[in-house]
Coordinates of C-alpha atoms and ligand atoms in Angstrom, one line a residue:
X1 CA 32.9 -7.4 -14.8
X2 CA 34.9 -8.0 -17.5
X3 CA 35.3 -5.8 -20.8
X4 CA 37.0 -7.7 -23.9
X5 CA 38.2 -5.4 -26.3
X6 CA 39.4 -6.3 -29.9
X7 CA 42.4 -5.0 -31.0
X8 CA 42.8 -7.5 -34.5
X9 CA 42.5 -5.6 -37.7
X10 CA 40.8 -6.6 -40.3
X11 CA 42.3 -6.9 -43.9
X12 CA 41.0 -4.2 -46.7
X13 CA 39.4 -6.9 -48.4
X14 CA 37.8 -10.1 -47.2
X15 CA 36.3 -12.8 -49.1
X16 CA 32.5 -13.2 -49.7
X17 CA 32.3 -16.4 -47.0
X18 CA 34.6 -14.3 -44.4
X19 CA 32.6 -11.0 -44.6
X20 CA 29.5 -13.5 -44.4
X21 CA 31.2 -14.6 -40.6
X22 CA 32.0 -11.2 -39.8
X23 CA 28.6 -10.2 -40.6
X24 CA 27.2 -12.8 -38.4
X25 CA 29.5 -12.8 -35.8
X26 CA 29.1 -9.1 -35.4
X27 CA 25.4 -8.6 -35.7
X28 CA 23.4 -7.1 -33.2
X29 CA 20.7 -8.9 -31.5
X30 CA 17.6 -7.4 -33.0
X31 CA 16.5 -3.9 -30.7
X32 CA 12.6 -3.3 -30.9
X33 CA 12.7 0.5 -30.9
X34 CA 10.2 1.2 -28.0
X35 CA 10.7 4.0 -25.5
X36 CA 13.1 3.2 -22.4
X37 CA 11.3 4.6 -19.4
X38 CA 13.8 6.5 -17.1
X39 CA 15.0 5.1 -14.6
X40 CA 16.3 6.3 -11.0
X41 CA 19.7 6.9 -11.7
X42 CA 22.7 6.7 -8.7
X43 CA 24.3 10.1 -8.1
X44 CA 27.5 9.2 -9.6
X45 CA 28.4 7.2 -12.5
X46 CA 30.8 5.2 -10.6
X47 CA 29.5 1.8 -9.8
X48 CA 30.3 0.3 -6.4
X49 CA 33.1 -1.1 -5.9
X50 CA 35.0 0.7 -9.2
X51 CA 37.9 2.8 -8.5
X52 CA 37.4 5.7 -11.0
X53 CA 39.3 8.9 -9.6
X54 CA 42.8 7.2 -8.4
X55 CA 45.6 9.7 -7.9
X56 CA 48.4 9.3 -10.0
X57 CA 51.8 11.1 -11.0
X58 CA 50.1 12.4 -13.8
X59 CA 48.6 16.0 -12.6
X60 CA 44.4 16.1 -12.5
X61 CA 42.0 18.3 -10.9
X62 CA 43.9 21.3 -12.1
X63 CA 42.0 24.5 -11.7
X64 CA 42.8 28.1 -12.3
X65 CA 40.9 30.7 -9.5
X66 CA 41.5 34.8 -9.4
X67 CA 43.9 36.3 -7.2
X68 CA 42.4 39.2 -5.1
X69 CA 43.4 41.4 -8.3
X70 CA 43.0 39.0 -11.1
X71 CA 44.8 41.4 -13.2
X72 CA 48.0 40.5 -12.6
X73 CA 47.9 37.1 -10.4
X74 CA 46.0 33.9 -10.2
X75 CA 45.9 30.8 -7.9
X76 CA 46.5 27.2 -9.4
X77 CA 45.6 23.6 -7.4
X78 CA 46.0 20.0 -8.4
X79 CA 45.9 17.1 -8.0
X80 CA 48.9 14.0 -7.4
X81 CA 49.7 10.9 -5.4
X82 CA 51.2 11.0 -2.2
X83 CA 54.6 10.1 -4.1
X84 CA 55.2 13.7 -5.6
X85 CA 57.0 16.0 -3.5
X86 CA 56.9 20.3 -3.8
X87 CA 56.3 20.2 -7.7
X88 CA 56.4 23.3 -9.7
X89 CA 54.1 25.6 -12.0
X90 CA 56.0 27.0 -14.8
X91 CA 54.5 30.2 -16.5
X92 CA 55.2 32.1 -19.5
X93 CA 53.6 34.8 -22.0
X94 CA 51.8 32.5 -24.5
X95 CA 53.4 32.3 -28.1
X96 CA 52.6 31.1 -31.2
X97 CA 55.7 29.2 -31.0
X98 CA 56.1 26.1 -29.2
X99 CA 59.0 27.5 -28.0
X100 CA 57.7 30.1 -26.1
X101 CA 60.9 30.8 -24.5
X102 CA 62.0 31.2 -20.8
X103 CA 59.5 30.4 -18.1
X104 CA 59.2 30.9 -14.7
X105 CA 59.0 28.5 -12.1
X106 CA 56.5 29.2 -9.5
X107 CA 57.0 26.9 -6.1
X108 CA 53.7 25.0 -4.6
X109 CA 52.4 24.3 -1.1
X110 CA 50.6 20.8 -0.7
X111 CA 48.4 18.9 1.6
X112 CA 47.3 15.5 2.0
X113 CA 43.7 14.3 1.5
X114 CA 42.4 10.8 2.3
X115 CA 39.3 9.8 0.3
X116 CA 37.7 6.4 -1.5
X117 CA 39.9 6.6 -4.4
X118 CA 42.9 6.5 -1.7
X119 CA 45.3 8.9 -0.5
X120 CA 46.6 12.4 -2.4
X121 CA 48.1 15.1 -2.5
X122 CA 46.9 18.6 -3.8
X123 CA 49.1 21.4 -4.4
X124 CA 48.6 25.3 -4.7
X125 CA 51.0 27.5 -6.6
X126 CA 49.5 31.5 -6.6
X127 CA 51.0 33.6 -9.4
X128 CA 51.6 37.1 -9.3
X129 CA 53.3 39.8 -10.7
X130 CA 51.4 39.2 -13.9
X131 CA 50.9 41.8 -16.6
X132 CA 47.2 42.7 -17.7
X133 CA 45.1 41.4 -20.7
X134 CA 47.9 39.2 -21.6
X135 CA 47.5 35.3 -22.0
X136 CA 49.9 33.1 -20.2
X137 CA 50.8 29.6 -21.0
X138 CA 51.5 27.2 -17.9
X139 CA 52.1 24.1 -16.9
X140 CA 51.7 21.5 -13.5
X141 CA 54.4 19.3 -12.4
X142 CA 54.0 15.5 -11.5
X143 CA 55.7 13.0 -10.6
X144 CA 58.1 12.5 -13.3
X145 CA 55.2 14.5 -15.5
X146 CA 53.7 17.2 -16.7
X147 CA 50.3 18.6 -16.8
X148 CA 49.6 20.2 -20.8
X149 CA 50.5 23.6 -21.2
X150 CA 46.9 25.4 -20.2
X151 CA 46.3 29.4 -21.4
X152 CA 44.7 31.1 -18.7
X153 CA 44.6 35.4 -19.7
X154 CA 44.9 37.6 -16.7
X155 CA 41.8 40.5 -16.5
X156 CA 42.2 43.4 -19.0
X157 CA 41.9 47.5 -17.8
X158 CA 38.7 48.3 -16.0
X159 CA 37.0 49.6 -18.7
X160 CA 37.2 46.4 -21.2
X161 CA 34.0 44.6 -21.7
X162 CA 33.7 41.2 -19.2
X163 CA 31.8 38.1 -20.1
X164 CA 31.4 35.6 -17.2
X165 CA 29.1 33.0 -16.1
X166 CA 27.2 32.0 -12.6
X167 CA 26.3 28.6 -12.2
X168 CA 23.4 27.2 -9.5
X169 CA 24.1 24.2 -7.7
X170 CA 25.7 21.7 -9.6
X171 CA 25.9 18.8 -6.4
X172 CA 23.7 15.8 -7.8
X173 CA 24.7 13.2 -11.0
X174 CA 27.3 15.8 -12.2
X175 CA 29.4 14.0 -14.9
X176 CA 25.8 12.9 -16.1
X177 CA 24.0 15.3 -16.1
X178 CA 26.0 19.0 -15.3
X179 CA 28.2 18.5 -18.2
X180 CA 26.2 19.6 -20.8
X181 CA 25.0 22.6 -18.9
X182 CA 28.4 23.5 -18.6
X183 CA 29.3 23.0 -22.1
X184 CA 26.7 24.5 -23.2
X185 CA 27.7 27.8 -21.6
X186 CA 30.7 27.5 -23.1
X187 CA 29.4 27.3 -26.3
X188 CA 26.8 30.7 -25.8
X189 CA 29.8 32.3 -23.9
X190 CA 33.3 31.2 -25.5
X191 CA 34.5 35.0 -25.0
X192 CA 34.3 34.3 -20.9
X193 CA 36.9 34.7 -19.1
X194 CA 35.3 34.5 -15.4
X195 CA 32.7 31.6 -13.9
X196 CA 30.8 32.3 -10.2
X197 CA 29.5 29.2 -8.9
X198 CA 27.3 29.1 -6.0
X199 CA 27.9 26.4 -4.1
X200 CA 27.1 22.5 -3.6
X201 CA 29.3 21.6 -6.2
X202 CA 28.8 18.1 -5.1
X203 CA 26.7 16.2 -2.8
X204 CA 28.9 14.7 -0.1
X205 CA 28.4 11.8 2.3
X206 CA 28.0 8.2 1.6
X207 CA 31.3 7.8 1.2
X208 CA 32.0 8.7 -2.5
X209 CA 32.6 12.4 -2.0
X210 CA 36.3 12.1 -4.0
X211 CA 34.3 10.2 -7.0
X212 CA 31.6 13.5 -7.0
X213 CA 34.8 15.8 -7.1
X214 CA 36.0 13.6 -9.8
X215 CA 32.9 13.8 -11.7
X216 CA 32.9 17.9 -11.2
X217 CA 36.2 18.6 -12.6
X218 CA 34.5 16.3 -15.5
X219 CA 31.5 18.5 -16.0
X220 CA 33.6 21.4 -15.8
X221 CA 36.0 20.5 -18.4
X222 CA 38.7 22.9 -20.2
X223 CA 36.5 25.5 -18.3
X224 CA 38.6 25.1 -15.4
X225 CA 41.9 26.3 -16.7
X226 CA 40.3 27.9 -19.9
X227 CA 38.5 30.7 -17.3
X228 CA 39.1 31.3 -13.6
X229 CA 36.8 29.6 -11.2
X230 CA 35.2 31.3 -8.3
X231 CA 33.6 29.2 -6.5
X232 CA 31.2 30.2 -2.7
X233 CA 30.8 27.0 -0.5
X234 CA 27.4 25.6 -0.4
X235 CA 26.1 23.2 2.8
X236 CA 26.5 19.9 0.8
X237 CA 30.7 20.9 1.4
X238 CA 30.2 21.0 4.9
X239 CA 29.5 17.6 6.8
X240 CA 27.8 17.1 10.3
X241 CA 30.2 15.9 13.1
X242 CA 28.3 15.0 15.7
X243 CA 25.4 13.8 13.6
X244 CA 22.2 13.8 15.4
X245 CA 23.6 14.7 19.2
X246 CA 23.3 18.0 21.2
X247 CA 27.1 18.5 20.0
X248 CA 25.9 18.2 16.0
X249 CA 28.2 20.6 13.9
X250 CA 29.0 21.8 10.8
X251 CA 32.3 20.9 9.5
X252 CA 33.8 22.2 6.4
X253 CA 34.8 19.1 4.1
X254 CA 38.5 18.4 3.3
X255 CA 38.4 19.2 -0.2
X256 CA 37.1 23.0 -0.1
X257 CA 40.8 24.1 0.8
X258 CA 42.4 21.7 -1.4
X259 CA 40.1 21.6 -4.2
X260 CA 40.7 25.9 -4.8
X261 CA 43.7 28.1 -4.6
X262 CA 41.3 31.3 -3.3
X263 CA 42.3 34.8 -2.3
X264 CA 43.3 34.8 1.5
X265 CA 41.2 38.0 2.5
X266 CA 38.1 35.9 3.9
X267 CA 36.2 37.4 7.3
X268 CA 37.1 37.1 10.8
X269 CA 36.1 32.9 11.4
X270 CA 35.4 32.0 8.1
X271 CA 38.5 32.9 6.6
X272 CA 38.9 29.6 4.3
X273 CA 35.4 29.7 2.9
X274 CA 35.1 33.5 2.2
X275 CA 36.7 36.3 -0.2
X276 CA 36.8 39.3 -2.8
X277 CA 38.5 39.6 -6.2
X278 CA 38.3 42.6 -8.5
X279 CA 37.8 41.9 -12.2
X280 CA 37.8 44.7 -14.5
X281 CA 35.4 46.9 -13.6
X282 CA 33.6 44.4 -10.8
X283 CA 34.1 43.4 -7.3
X284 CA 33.0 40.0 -6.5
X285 CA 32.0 39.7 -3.0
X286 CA 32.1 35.9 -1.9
X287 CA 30.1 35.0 1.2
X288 CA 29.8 31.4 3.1
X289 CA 26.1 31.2 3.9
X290 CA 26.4 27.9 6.0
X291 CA 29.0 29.5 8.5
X292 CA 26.8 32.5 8.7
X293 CA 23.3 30.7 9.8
X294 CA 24.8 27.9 11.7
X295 CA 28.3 29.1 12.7
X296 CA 27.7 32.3 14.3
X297 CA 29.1 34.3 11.6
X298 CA 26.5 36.1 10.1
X299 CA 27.6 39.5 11.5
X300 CA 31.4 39.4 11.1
X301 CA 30.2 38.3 7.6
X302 CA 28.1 41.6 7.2
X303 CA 31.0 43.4 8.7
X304 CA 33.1 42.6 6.5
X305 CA 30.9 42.8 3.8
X306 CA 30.1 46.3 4.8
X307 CA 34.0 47.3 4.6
X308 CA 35.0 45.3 1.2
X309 CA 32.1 47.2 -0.6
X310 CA 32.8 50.6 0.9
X311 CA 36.3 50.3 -0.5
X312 CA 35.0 49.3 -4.1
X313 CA 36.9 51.7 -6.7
X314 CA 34.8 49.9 -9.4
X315 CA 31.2 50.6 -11.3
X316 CA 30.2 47.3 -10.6
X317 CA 29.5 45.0 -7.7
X318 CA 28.5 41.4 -7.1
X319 CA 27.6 39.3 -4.3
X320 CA 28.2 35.3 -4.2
X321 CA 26.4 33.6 -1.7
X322 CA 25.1 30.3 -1.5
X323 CA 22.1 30.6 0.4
X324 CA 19.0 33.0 -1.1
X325 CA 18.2 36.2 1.1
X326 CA 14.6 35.5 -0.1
X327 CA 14.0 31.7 -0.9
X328 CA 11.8 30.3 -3.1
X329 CA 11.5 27.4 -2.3
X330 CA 8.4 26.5 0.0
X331 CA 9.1 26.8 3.9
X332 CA 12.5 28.3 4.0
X333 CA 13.9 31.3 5.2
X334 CA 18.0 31.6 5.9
X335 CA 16.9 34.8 9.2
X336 CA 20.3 35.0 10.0
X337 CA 21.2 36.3 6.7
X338 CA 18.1 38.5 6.3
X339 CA 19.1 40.3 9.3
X340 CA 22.7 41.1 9.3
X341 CA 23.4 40.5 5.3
X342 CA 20.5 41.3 3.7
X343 CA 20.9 45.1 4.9
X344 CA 24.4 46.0 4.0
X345 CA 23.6 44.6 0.0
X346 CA 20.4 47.2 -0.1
X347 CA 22.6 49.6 1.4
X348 CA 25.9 49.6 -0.4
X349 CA 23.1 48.9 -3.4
X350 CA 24.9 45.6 -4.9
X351 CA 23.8 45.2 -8.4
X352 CA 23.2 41.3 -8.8
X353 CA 23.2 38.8 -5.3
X354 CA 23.6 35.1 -7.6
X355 CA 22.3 32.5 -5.2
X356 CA 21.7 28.6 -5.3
X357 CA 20.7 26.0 -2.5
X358 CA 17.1 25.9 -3.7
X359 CA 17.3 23.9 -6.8
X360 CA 14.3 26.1 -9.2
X361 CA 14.5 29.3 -10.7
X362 CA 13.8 32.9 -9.4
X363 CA 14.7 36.5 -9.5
X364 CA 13.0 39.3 -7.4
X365 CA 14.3 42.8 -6.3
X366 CA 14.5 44.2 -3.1
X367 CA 11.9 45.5 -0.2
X368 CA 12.4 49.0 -2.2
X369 CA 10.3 49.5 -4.7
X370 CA 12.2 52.9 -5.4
X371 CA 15.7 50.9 -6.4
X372 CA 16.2 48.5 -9.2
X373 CA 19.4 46.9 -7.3
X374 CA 20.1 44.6 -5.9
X375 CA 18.8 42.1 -8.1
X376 CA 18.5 38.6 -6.2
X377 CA 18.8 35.6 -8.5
X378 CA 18.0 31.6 -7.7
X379 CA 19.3 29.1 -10.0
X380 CA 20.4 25.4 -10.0
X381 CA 23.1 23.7 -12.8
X382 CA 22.2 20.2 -11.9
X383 CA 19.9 17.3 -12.1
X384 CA 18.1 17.7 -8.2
X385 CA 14.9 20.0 -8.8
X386 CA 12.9 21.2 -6.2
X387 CA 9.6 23.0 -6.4
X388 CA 8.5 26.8 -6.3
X389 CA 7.1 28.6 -2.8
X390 CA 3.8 30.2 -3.2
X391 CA 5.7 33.1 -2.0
X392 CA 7.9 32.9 -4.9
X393 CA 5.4 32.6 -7.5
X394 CA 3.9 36.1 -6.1
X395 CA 7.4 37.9 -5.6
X396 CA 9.4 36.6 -8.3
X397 CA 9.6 37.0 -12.0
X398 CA 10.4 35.1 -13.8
X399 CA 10.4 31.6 -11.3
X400 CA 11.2 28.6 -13.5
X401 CA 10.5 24.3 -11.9
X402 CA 11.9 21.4 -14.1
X403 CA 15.0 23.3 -15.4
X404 CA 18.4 23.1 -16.1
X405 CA 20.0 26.9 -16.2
X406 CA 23.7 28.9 -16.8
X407 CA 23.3 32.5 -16.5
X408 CA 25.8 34.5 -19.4
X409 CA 26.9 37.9 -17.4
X410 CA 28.3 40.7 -19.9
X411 CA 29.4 44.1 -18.3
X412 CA 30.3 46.8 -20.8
X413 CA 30.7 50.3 -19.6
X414 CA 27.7 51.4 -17.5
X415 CA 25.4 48.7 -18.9
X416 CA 25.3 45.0 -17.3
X417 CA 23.5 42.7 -19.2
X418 CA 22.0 39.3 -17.8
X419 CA 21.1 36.1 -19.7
X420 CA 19.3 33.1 -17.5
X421 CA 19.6 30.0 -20.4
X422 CA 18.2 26.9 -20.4
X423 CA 20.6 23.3 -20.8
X424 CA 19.7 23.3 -24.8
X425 CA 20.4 27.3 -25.0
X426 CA 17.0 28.6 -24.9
X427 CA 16.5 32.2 -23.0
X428 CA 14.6 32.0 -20.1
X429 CA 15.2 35.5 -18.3
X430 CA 16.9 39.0 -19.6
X431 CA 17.9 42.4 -18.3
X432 CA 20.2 45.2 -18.5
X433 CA 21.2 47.6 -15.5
X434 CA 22.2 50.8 -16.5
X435 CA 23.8 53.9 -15.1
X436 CA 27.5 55.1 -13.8
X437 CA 27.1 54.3 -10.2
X438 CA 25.2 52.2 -7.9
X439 CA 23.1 55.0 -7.4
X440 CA 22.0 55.7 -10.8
X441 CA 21.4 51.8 -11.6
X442 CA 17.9 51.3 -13.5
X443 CA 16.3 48.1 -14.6
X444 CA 15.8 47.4 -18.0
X445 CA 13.5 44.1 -18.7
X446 CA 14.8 42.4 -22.1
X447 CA 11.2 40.0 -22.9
X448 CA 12.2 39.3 -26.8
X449 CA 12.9 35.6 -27.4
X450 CA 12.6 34.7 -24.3
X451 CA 11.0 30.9 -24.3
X452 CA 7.5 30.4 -22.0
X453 CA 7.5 29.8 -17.6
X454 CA 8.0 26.3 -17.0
X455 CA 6.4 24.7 -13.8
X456 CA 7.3 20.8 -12.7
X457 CA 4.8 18.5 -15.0
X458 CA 4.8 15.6 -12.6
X459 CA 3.0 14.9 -9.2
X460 CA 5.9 13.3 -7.6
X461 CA 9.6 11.7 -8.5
X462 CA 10.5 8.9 -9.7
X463 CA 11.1 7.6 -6.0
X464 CA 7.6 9.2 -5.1
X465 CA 8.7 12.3 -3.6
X466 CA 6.0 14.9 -3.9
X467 CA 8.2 17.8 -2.3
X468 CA 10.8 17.3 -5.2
X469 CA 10.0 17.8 -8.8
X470 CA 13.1 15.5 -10.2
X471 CA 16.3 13.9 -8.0
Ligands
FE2_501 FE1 22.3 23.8 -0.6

């Protein structure tokens, strides 16, 4: 395919029989202004055969994550060729100067990653020693390069108000189709400063897992530096080895460690995939469903778990996991998690367990109709839409089919309050918590302004899947 692009300017002004030419040369083929029926659309906007996402010595990918006290540290990965060798992160209180005067240089630890859009190398720097509430200005080396200088503030004193976000699954059509779900976030929420995601970020398989990645840091944007990412690990960043053989097993993808520079305080055996931060006045509890239910480590998980929250000096506590404790979608149920996960966030009384994998909408509470928390929440980011359990539609409220959701997350003193929004901004779900301790948490439902259910209007997808709503 080729693209000719004109670069000739034309003169201010051009005589009658020249604008005459131009006008003819450059008119458009007349476009009857009928509908254009949707079409099945690939799951990446790269077409076959394109190499979209080559490394370079120019730094990409770059993406800011907490450290374990994202007060005074954070973790930094990017993105090179092979060519660049131990480059640097240089850091420095953020002035209104462009001189902002002498910056540390923070060393980097890299590894390699082989993928469609050839080979690279990512690199992890982890600040610390930070002060709190203050904004930093930093910078990536390249090869030869350097990133833009990014501002990224460290968490403020426990008791300063918090805005973050949780995103669903993201995984399917991401640059096409997640973008202006996240961006629209941004707009509700510019004051955040923290953003959960609950895993399949991307797809996988098929060979163009480095072009999804691409795509995501797309979606995500000046998000990625702008607020610090927390990402759990869905199933979509695992792959089978063994595919379809009594030895079949699930293998965390290259890109999870390379892609994230996370806190190092996982569980015994899945150490890369799990951790905890503290943010102001919240712990965030971050848990690998797909090692626990087909790994075997659903009870060090809970262990863990069980010890991380017992130790929680803060008000506030949330769990990360991609997997729901309670699925709505039809004909699923994660046991594994039920029985050894499920227990410890009733009994260390969690306040909000933000969930993915099913692709529709749902919030419920728990067995105890006594206690307001945990509140367990289902949402998806991205284009892939599945379709409500009967289950669901009896045990959760609201449910939501057909819908493209961010969730704004504000924690003030000893109220929480939760916003589920749709892709154009519209509120579908609202509620406060209240009350100084876990104990004392109540439930307030927040119904003004909030926009009607929506259920899936069509019988099948476009490629005739009745199980699916949209893919
Ligand atoms: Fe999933």
């Amino acid at each position: 395919m080729k693209y000719v692009v004109s670069t000739a300017r034309a003169p201010r002004l051009l005589p009658l029989g020249a604008c005459l030419l131009a006008a003819s040369l450059f008119a458009l083929p007349a476009l009857a202004e009928t509908a254009v029926k949707t079409e099945v659309e690939p799951n990446t906007l790269v077409p076959a055969g394109v190499m979209r996402y080559a490394p370079s010595v120019f730094p990409d990918r770059i993406i800011a994550s907490p450290a374990q006290d994202a007060a005074t540290g954070f973790g930094v990965s990017w993105r090179t060729a092979t060519s660049v060798d131990a480059p640097v992160l240089e850091i420095v209180v953020a002035g209104d100067s462009p001189d902002m005067g002498v910056r540390r240089r923070v060393a980097s630890r890299s590894a390699e990653l082989d993928g469609e859009n050839g080979a690279a190398r990512f690199h992890r720097a982890d600040v610390d020693g930070l002060q709190p509430d203050t904004l930093y200005a930093w910078r990536v080396q390249g090869g030869g390069t350097w990133s833009p200088w990014m501002h990224t503030r460290t968490a403020a004193a426990t008791d300063a108000p918090l805005t973050l976000l949780y995103f669903g699954d993201t995984q399917n059509k991401n640059a096409s189709l997640s973008t202006r779900v996240l961006r629209e976030a941004h707009r509700q929420a510019p004051d955040a400063k923290l953003a959960l995601f609950a895993g399949d970020l991307v797809s996988g398989g098929d060979g163009e897992d480095d072009n999804e990645w691409g795509e995501w840091f797309d979606a995500v944007g000046p998000l990625a530096t702008m607020v610090v990412n927390a990402p759990a690990p869905g199933n979509h960043e695992y792959w089978e080895e063994f595919e379809d053989t009594p030895q079949e097993r699930r293998v965390l993808g290259d890109h999870w460690t390379r892609t994230f520079a996370l806190p190092a305080n996982g569980a015994s055996g899945a150490e890369p995939t799990t951790y905890w931060f503290d943010y102001q006045d919240v712990r965030v509890v971050v848990l690998d469903g797909t090692s626990a239910l087909d790994l075997g480590t659903a009870e060090a998980q809970a262990a863990w778990l069980d010890r991380t929250l017992a130790d929680n000096p803060h008000r506030w506590s949330i769990a990360l996991v991609h997997q729901p404790m309670y699925s709505p979608r039809q004909d699923r149920e994660n046991r594994l998690l039920r029985e050894h996960v499920l227990p410890v966030l009733e009994r260390r009384r969690v306040d909000l367990v933000l969930q993915g994998h099913d692709h529709v909408y749902g919030r419920r509470g728990g067995e105890d109709a006594r206690r307001d928390t945990p509140q367990y929440l289902v949402s998806v980011v991205g284009a892939k839409q599945y379709r409500l359990g009967a289950q669901a539609r009896q045990d959760m409220d609201p449910t939501a089919e057909d819908t493209q959701l961010f969730q704004v997350i504000r924690i003030d003193g000893d109220t929480l309050r939760y916003e589920s929004r749709t892709a154009t901004g519209r509120l579908y779900d609202a509620f406060e918590l209240r009350g100084a301790t876990p104990a004392a948490r109540t439930l307030h439902e927040i119904t003004e302004g909030r926009i009607a259910p929506r259920d899936c209007p069509r019988d099948a997808t476009l490629k005739g899947r009745a199980d699916r709503c949209w893919e």
